[in-house]
Coordinates of C-alpha atoms and ligand atoms in Angstrom, one line a residue:
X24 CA -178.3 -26.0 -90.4
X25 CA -175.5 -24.6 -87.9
X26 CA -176.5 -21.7 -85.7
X27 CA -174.7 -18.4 -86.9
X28 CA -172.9 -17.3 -84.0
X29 CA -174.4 -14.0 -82.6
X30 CA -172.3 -11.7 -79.8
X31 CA -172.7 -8.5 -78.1
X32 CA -175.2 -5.8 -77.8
X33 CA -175.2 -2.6 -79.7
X34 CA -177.8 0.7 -78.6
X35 CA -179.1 3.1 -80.7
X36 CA -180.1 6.5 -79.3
X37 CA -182.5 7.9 -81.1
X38 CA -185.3 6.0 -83.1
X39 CA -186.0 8.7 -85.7
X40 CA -185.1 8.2 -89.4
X41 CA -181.8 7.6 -89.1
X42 CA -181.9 5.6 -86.0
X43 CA -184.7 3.3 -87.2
X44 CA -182.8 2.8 -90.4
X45 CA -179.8 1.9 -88.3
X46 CA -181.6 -0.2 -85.9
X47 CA -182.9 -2.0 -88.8
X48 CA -179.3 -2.8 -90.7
X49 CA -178.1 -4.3 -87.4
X50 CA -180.3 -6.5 -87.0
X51 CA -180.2 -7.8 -90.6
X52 CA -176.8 -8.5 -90.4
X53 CA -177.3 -10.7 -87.6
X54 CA -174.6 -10.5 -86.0
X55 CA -175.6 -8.9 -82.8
X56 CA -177.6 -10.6 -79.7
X57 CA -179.1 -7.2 -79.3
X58 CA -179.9 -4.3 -80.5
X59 CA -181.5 -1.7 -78.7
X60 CA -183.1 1.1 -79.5
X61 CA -183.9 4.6 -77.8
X62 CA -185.6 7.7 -77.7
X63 CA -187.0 10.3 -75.2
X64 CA -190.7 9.5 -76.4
X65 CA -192.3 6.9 -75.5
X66 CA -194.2 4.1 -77.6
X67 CA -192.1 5.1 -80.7
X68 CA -188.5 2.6 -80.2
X69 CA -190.7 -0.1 -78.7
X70 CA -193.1 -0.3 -81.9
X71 CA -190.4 -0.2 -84.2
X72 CA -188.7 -3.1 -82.7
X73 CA -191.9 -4.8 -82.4
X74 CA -192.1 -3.8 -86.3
X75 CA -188.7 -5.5 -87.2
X76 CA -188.9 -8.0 -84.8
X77 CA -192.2 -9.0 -86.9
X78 CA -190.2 -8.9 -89.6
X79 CA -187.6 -11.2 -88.4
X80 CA -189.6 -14.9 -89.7
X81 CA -189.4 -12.9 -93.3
X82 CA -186.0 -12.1 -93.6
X83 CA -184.6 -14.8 -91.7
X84 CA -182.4 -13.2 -88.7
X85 CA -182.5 -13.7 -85.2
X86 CA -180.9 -10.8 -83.5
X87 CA -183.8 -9.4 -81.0
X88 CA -184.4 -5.5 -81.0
X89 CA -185.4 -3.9 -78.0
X90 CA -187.2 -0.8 -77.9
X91 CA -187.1 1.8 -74.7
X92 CA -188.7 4.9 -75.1
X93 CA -189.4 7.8 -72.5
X94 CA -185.2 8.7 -72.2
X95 CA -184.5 5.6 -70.1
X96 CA -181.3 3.6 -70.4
X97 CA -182.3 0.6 -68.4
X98 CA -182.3 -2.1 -70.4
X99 CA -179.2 -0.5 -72.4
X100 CA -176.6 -1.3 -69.8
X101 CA -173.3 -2.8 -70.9
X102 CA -173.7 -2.1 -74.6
X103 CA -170.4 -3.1 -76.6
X104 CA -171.5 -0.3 -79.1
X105 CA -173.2 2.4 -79.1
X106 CA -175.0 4.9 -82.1
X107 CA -175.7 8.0 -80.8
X108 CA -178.1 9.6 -83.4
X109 CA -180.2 11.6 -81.1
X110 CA -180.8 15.1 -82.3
X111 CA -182.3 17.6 -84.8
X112 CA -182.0 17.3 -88.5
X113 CA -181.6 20.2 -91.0
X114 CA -184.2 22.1 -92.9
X115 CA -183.8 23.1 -96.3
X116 CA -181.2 26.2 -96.2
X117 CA -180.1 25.3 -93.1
X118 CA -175.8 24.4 -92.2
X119 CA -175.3 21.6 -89.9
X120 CA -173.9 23.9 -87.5
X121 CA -177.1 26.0 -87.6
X122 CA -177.6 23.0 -85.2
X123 CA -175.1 23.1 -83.0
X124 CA -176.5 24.8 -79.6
X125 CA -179.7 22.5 -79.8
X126 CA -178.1 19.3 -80.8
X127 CA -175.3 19.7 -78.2
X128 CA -177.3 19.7 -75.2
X129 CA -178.9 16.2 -76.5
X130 CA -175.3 14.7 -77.5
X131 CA -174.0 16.1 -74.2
X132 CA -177.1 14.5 -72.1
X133 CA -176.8 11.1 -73.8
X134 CA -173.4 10.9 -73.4
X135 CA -173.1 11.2 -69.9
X136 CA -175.9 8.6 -69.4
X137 CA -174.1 6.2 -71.7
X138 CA -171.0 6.9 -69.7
X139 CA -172.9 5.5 -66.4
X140 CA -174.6 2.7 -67.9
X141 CA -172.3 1.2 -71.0
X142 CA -168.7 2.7 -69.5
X143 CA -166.8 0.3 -71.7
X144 CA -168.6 1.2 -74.9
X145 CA -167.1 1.8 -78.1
X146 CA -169.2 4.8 -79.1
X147 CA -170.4 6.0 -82.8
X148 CA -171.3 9.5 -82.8
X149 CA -174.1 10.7 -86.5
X150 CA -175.6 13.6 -84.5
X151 CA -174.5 16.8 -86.6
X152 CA -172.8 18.9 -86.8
X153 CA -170.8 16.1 -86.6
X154 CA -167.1 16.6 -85.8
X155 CA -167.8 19.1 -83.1
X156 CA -170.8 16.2 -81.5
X157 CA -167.8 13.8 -81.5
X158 CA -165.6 16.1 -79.7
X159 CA -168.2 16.3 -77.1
X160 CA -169.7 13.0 -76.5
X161 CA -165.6 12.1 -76.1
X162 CA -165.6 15.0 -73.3
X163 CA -169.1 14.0 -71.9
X164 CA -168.3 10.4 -71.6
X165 CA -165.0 11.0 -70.8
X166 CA -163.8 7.7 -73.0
X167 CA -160.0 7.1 -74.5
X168 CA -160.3 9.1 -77.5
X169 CA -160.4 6.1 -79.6
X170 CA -163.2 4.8 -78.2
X171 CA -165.6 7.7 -79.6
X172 CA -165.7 8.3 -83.1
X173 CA -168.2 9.7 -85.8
X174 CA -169.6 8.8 -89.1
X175 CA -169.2 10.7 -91.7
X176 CA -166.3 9.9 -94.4
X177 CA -168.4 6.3 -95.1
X178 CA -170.7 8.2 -95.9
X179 CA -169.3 11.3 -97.8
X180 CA -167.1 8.6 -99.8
X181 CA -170.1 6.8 -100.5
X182 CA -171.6 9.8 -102.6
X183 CA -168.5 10.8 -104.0
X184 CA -168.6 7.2 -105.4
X185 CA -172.2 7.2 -106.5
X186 CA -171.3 10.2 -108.2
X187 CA -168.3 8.8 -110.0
X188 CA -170.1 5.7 -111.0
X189 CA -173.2 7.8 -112.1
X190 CA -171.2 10.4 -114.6
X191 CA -169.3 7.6 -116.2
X192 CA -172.1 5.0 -116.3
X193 CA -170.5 2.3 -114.7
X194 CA -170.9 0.0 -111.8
X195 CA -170.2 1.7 -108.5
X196 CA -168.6 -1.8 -107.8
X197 CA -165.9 -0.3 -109.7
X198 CA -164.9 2.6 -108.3
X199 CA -163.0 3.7 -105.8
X200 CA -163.0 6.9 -103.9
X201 CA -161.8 8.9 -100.8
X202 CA -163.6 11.6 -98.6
X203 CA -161.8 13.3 -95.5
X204 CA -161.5 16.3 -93.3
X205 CA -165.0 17.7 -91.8
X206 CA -168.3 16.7 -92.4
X207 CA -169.0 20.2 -93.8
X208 CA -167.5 22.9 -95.3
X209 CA -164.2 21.7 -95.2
X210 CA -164.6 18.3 -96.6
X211 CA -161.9 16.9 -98.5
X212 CA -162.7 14.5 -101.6
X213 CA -159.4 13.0 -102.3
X214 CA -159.6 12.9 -106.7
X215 CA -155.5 11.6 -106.5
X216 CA -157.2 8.8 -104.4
X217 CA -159.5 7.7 -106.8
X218 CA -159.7 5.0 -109.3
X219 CA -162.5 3.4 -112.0
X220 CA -161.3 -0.5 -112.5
X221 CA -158.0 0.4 -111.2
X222 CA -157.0 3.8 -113.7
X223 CA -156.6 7.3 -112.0
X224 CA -159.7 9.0 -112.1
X225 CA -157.8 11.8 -114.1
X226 CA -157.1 9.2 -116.7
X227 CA -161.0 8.9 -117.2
X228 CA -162.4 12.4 -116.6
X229 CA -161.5 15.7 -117.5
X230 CA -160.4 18.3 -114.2
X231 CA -163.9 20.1 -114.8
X232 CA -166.0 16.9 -114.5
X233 CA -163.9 15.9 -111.9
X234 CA -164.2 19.6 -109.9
X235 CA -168.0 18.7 -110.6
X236 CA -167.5 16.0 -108.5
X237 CA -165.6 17.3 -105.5
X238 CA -168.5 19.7 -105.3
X239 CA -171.1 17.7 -105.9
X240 CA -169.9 15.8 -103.1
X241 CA -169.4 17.9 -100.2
X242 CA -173.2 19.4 -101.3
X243 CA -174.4 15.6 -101.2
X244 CA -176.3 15.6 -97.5
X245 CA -177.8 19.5 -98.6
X246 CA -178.5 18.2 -101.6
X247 CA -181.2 15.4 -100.6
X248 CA -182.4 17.9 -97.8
X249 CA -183.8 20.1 -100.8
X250 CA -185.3 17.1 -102.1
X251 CA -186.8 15.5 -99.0
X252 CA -187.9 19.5 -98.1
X253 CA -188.2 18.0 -94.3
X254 CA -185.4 15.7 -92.5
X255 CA -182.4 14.7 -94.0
X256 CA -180.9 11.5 -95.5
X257 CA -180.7 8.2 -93.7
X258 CA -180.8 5.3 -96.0
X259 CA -176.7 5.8 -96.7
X260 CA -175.8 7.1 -93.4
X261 CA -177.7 4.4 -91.6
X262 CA -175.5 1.8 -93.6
X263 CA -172.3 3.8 -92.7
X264 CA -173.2 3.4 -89.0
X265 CA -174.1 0.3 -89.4
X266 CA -171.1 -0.5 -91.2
X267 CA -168.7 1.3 -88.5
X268 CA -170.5 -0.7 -85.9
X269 CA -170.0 -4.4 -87.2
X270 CA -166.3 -3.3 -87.8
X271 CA -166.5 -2.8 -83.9
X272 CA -168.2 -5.9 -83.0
X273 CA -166.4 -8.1 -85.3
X274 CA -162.9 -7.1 -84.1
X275 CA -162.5 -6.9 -88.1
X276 CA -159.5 -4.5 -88.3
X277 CA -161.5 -3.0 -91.7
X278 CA -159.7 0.7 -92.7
X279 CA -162.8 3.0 -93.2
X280 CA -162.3 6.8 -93.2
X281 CA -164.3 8.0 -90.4
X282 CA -164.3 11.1 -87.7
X283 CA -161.4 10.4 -85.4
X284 CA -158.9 11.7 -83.1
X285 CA -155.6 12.7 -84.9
X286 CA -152.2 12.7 -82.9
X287 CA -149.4 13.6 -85.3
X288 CA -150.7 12.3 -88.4
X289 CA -150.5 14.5 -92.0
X290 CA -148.4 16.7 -89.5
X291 CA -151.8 17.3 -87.8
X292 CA -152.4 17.0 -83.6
X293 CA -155.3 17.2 -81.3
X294 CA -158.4 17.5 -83.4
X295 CA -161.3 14.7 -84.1
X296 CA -161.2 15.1 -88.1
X297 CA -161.9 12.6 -90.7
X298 CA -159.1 10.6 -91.4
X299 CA -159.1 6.6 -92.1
X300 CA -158.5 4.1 -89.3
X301 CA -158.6 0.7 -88.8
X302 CA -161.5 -0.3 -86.8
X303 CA -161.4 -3.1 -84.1
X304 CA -163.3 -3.9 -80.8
X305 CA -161.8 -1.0 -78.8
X306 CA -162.7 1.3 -81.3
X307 CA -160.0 3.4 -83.4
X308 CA -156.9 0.9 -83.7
X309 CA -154.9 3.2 -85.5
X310 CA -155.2 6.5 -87.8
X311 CA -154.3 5.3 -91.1
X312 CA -152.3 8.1 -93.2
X313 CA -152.3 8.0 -96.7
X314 CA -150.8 9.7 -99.6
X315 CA -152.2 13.0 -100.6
X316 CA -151.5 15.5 -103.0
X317 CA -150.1 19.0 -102.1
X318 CA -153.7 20.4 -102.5
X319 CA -155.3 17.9 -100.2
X320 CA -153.1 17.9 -97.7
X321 CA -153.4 21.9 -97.4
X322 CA -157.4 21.3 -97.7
X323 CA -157.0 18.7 -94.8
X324 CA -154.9 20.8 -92.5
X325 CA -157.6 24.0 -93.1
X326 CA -160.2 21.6 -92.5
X327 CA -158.5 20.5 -89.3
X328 CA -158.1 24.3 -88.2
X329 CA -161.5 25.1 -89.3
X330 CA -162.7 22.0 -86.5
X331 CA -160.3 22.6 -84.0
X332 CA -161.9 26.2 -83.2
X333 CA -165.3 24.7 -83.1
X334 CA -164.6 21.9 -81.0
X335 CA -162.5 24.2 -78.5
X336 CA -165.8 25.9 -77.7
X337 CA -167.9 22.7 -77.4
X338 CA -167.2 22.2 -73.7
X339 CA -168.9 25.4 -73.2
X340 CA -171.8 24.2 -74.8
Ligands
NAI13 N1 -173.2 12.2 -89.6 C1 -173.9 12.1 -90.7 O1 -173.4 11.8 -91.7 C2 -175.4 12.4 -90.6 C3 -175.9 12.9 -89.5 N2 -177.3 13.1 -89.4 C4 -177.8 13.7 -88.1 O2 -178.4 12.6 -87.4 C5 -179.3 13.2 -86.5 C6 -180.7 12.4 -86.5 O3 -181.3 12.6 -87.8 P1 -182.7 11.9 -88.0 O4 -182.8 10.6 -87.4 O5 -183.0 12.1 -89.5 O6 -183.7 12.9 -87.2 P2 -185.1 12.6 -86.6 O7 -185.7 13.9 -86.2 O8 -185.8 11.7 -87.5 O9 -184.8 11.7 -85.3 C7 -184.1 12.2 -84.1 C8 -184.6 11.5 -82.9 O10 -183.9 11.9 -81.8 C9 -184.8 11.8 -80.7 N3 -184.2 12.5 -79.5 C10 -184.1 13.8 -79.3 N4 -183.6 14.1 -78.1 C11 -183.3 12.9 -77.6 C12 -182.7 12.4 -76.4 N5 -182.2 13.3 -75.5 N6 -182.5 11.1 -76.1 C13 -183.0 10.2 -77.0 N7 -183.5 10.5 -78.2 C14 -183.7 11.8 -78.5 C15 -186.0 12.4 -81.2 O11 -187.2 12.1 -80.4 C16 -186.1 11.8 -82.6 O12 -186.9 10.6 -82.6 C17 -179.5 14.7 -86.9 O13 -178.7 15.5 -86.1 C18 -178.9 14.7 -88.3 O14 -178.4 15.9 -88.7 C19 -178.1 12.7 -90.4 C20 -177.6 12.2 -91.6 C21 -176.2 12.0 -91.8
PYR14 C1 -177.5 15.2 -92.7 C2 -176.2 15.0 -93.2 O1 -175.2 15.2 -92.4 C3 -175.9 14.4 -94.4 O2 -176.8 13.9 -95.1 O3 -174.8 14.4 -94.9

């Protein structure tokens, strides 16, 4: 049998849930030499590789995963990508910016390490709360702006489509959603956006179910934090990393909506926000802009307000 081609090594900061989960879909896709993954404590990243590297002979991949504990970033140098999930998760009750002082001195401190031992890294940013870590690890690294960027509309899209398929009882294969704006308060499911085998959502749902939705949606992270009662979710936003990541490595041009850094687009400038883009190796390629309704383009400008004010403080931080 021919030998897949692997290139290209791809760190992960951070080997808690969502890192190990991460860590984990990388390497199953095997399309990476490497993947390698970090935390500040020690023992933890190097028996989880050890774990899926065992696990390699079952599932039949040969990307390697290295595991570095203790903080260090030898044996990260001249990642082609790199996930930074390092930080604290919410507690039940808890907003993602409840996070924000604690997580920002981790984000900060990875990035600048990442900076002096990847510097041509295209970098992924999951810590929350999310749009404002983006803006700083772009700061902290000091990067082209298209080279940092955050995960969060795969994700929020994701739900929103679970939720579609899961009210109508139909494959999510056939729907079609849209999630933009923040990865918070001022998220912006796009309804106008959506379809179920090709026919406007209105067309199969009445406004109120639909409304459900929307809601339902930007509640989706909260919502499995009141379940779980400790952490948060990882299994979806691990494969939205993971995703965003292979769209890097591949050079695959793929438009996903992710966190990124909007000059001019929906008559917006200056902000990280969640937009769509094409994704490449350097990163962002483009900001894709799509059609909106009047509503949701007034939601994505107040989200884009609402994030601008936070990330203007984040150099403080
Ligand atoms: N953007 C998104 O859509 C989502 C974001 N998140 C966020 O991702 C982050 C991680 O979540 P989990 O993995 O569930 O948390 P977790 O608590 O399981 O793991 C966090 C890991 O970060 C490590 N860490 C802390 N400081 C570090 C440093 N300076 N360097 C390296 N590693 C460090 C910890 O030791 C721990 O292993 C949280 O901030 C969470 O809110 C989680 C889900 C979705
Ligand atoms: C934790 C988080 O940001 C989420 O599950 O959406």
């Amino acid at each position: 049998m021919a030998e897949r081609a692997r290139n290209g090594k791809v760190t992960v900061v951070g080997a808690g849930f969502y890192g190990s989960t991460t860590a984990l879909r990388l390497a199953e896709y095997d399309v990476f030499d490497t993947v390698v993954l970090t935390d500040i404590v020690e023992g933890k990243p190097e028996g989880l590789a050890l774990d899926i590297n065992q696990s390699r002979a079952i599932e039949g991949f040969e990307t390697r995963v290295v595991g570095i504990g203790g903080g260090s970033y030898a044996g990260t140098e001249g990642s082609d990508v790199v996930v930074i999930t390092a930080g604290l998760p919410r507690k039940p009750g808890m907003s993602r910016m409840d996070l924000i002082e604690t997580n920002a001195g981790i984000v900060r401190q990875v990035a600048e390490n990442v900076a002096q031992t990847s510097p041509d890294a295209v970098v992924i940013v999951v810590s929350n709360p999310l749009d404002e870590m983006t803006a700083l690890a772009q700061l902290a690294t000091g990067f082209p702006r298209g080279r940092v960027m955050g995960q969060a509309g795969m994700l929020d899209t994701a739900r929103f489509t679970n939720n579609v398929a899961e009210e109508l009882g139909v494959p999510v294969g056939s729907v079609r959603t849209l999630t933009l704006g923040s990865h918070g308060d001022t998220m912006v499911p796009v309804p106008s956006r959506c379809t179920v085998d090709g026919k406007p959502l209105a067309d199969v749902l009445p406004a109120d179910r639909i409304a459900h939705l929307v809601d339902r949606t930007r509640n989706g992270g909260a919502e499995v934090v009141a379940l779980l009662k400790t952490g948060s979710a990882y299994y979806a936003p691990s494969a939205a990393a993971a995703r965003m990541a292979r769209a890097v490595i591949e050079d695959s041009g793929a438009v996903m909506p992710v966190c990124a850094w909007v000059d001019g687009e929906y008559g917006i400038s200056g902000v990280y926000l969640g937009v769509e883009a094409e994704i490449g190796r350097e990163g962002v390629r483009k900001v894709v802009e799509g059609d909106l309704s009047d509503s949701e383009l007034a939601g994505l400008r107040e989200a884009a307000e609402a994030v601008r004010a936070k990330q203007a403080d984040v150099a403080d931080l």
